[in-house]
Amino acid sequence: MNTFLKRIWIGLAATLLVSLAAVVLPDQVQIDDGRVHLGAPLSRPSGSASARAPEPEATSPTLTRNEVDEAIRTAIRRAGLRPEQGKSTAPAGSNLNRTGWMAVREKPAAQSEMKAICVDLERQGWVLNPSGDSADASRSYKRGGWYLLVSTRGKTQAPSNTLSASQTYLTMTGLQLNLSDLPLPEITIRMR
């Protein structure tokens, strides 16, 4: 029984690692015939016709935190909200590699506001990450060395007494990551 539990934990850990890698480095993760390949792209094309290939990021200069903050405020305004309706999740000057905004919203409104924010981010030149996103709950983008997650997943981010049953958080979380300098080993995992 102990060996069985160990295999389950190893499987869960491998799944978690693959999921994280797919979100952060979508162009470095390929799934082909039940195998997950991390690192350099496969030499042969993937057999999965249903998976969309990530769009290459347009060449853009590295953004500063202030530019990302302005992109967030612009998208919020164009979605019909005021930045003052929420609060910053990383106060100015606290961390130059992280920023964000969040507000408590009614669930039906949050869905349409998230979609409007995403449309504006794409208009601003942010590139959608097609892997691992849920159109109704979260979308992630990248641009200029930054990754931006737009989400309406509320109950898991706060104690249950913070939100009513009809409310959720509308959040935007930005992280500056320069992962292109980190070489990834080529790893292939066979999923059974």
Coordinates of C-alpha atoms in Angstrom, one line a residue:
M1 CA 0.0 0.0 0.0
N2 CA 2.9 2.4 0.8
T3 CA 4.3 1.9 -2.7
F4 CA 0.9 2.6 -4.2
L5 CA 0.5 5.9 -2.3
K6 CA 4.1 6.9 -3.3
R7 CA 3.2 6.4 -7.0
I8 CA 0.0 8.5 -6.6
W9 CA 2.1 11.3 -5.0
I10 CA 4.7 11.1 -7.8
G11 CA 1.9 11.3 -10.4
L12 CA 0.3 14.3 -8.8
A13 CA 3.7 16.1 -8.5
A14 CA 4.4 15.4 -12.2
T15 CA 1.0 16.7 -13.2
L16 CA 1.5 19.8 -11.1
L17 CA 4.9 20.5 -12.7
V18 CA 3.6 20.0 -16.2
S19 CA 0.6 22.3 -15.5
L20 CA 2.8 25.0 -14.2
A21 CA 5.2 24.7 -17.1
A22 CA 2.4 24.8 -19.6
V23 CA 1.1 28.1 -18.1
V24 CA 4.5 29.8 -17.7
L25 CA 6.3 28.4 -20.8
P26 CA 3.6 27.4 -23.3
D27 CA 6.1 27.3 -26.2
Q28 CA 8.4 24.9 -24.3
V29 CA 5.7 22.2 -23.5
Q30 CA 4.4 19.8 -26.2
I31 CA 1.9 17.0 -25.6
D32 CA 2.1 14.2 -28.2
D33 CA 0.4 10.8 -28.1
G34 CA 0.2 10.7 -24.3
R35 CA 3.7 12.1 -23.8
V36 CA 4.5 15.5 -22.3
H37 CA 7.8 16.9 -23.7
L38 CA 9.4 19.8 -21.9
G39 CA 12.3 21.8 -23.2
A40 CA 13.4 22.2 -26.9
P41 CA 10.6 21.6 -29.4
L42 CA 10.1 18.2 -30.8
S43 CA 11.7 17.5 -34.2
R44 CA 8.5 16.0 -35.6
P45 CA 5.2 17.8 -35.6
S46 CA 2.7 17.1 -32.8
G47 CA 0.0 14.6 -33.6
S48 CA -2.6 16.6 -31.6
A49 CA -4.7 18.5 -34.1
S50 CA -6.9 20.0 -31.3
A51 CA -4.2 21.8 -29.5
R52 CA -3.5 25.4 -30.7
A53 CA 0.1 26.4 -31.2
P54 CA 1.0 29.4 -29.1
E55 CA 1.3 32.6 -31.0
P56 CA 4.8 34.0 -31.0
E57 CA 5.2 37.2 -29.0
A58 CA 5.7 40.2 -31.2
T59 CA 9.1 41.7 -30.7
S60 CA 8.5 44.4 -28.1
P61 CA 10.8 46.2 -25.7
T62 CA 10.8 45.2 -22.1
L63 CA 8.1 46.9 -20.2
T64 CA 8.6 48.7 -16.9
R65 CA 6.3 48.2 -14.0
N66 CA 4.8 51.7 -14.5
E67 CA 3.9 50.8 -18.1
V68 CA 2.3 47.5 -17.0
D69 CA 0.3 49.4 -14.3
E70 CA -0.9 51.9 -17.0
A71 CA -1.9 49.0 -19.2
I72 CA -3.9 47.5 -16.3
R73 CA -5.6 50.9 -15.6
T74 CA -6.4 51.4 -19.3
A75 CA -8.0 48.0 -19.6
I76 CA -10.0 48.5 -16.4
R77 CA -11.3 51.9 -17.7
R78 CA -12.2 50.5 -21.1
A79 CA -14.1 47.7 -19.4
G80 CA -16.4 50.3 -17.9
L81 CA -14.8 50.2 -14.4
R82 CA -12.8 52.8 -12.4
P83 CA -9.4 51.6 -11.0
E84 CA -10.6 53.1 -7.6
Q85 CA -13.4 50.5 -7.5
G86 CA -10.7 48.0 -6.6
K87 CA -7.3 48.1 -5.0
S88 CA -3.7 47.5 -6.1
T89 CA -2.3 44.1 -5.0
A90 CA 1.3 45.4 -5.0
P91 CA 1.7 49.0 -3.8
A92 CA 3.9 51.3 -5.8
G93 CA 7.6 50.9 -5.0
S94 CA 7.1 47.6 -3.1
N95 CA 8.2 45.2 -5.8
L96 CA 9.3 46.1 -9.3
N97 CA 8.7 42.6 -10.7
R98 CA 5.1 42.2 -9.5
T99 CA 1.9 44.3 -9.8
G100 CA -1.8 43.8 -9.9
W101 CA -5.3 44.9 -9.2
M102 CA -8.4 43.3 -7.7
A103 CA -12.0 44.2 -7.0
V104 CA -15.0 42.4 -5.5
R105 CA -17.7 42.1 -8.2
E106 CA -21.0 40.4 -8.8
K107 CA -20.4 37.1 -10.7
P108 CA -22.4 38.0 -13.9
A109 CA -20.8 41.4 -14.2
A110 CA -17.3 40.0 -13.5
Q111 CA -17.6 37.6 -16.5
S112 CA -18.4 40.4 -19.0
E113 CA -15.9 42.8 -17.4
M114 CA -13.2 40.1 -17.6
K115 CA -14.0 39.6 -21.3
A116 CA -13.8 43.4 -22.0
I117 CA -10.5 43.7 -20.1
C118 CA -9.1 40.8 -22.2
V119 CA -10.3 42.5 -25.5
D120 CA -8.5 45.7 -24.5
L121 CA -5.3 43.9 -23.5
E122 CA -5.2 42.3 -26.9
R123 CA -5.8 45.7 -28.5
Q124 CA -2.8 47.0 -26.5
G125 CA -0.6 44.2 -27.9
W126 CA -0.6 41.6 -25.1
V127 CA -0.4 38.1 -26.6
L128 CA -2.8 35.5 -25.4
N129 CA -1.4 32.3 -24.0
P130 CA -3.8 29.6 -25.5
S131 CA -2.6 26.8 -23.1
G132 CA -4.3 26.2 -19.8
D133 CA -6.8 29.0 -19.8
S134 CA -10.5 28.9 -19.2
A135 CA -12.4 31.5 -21.2
D136 CA -14.9 32.0 -18.4
A137 CA -12.5 32.0 -15.4
S138 CA -9.0 33.1 -16.4
R139 CA -6.8 34.2 -19.2
S140 CA -3.1 34.8 -19.3
Y141 CA -1.1 37.1 -21.6
K142 CA 2.5 38.0 -22.2
R143 CA 4.3 41.1 -23.4
G144 CA 7.7 42.8 -22.9
G145 CA 9.0 40.3 -20.4
W146 CA 5.7 40.4 -18.3
Y147 CA 3.0 37.8 -17.8
L148 CA -0.4 39.0 -16.9
L149 CA -3.2 36.8 -15.5
V150 CA -6.8 38.0 -15.6
S151 CA -9.1 36.0 -13.4
T152 CA -12.6 35.7 -11.9
R153 CA -11.8 32.9 -9.5
G154 CA -12.9 34.2 -6.2
K155 CA -13.7 31.8 -3.4
T156 CA -10.2 30.2 -3.4
Q157 CA -8.5 33.5 -2.9
A158 CA -10.2 34.6 0.3
P159 CA -11.8 33.3 3.5
S160 CA -15.3 32.2 2.8
N161 CA -16.8 35.0 4.9
T162 CA -15.3 37.7 2.7
L163 CA -17.6 37.1 -0.3
S164 CA -21.3 36.5 -0.6
A165 CA -22.5 33.6 -2.8
S166 CA -23.1 36.0 -5.7
Q167 CA -19.7 37.7 -5.6
T168 CA -16.3 36.9 -6.9
Y169 CA -12.9 38.6 -7.2
L170 CA -12.0 40.2 -10.5
T171 CA -8.2 40.2 -10.5
M172 CA -5.3 41.1 -12.7
T173 CA -1.9 39.8 -11.6
G174 CA 1.3 40.8 -13.4
L175 CA 4.7 39.2 -13.0
Q176 CA 8.0 40.1 -14.7
L177 CA 9.8 36.9 -15.7
N178 CA 12.8 36.5 -17.9
L179 CA 12.7 32.7 -18.4
S180 CA 14.4 32.7 -21.9
D181 CA 17.8 32.8 -20.2
L182 CA 17.1 29.6 -18.2
P183 CA 17.9 26.5 -20.2
L184 CA 15.4 23.8 -19.7
P185 CA 16.5 20.2 -19.9
E186 CA 14.7 18.0 -22.3
I187 CA 12.4 15.7 -20.4
T188 CA 9.8 13.4 -21.8
I189 CA 7.1 11.9 -19.5
R190 CA 4.9 9.1 -20.7
M191 CA 1.3 9.4 -19.5
R192 CA -0.6 6.1 -19.2

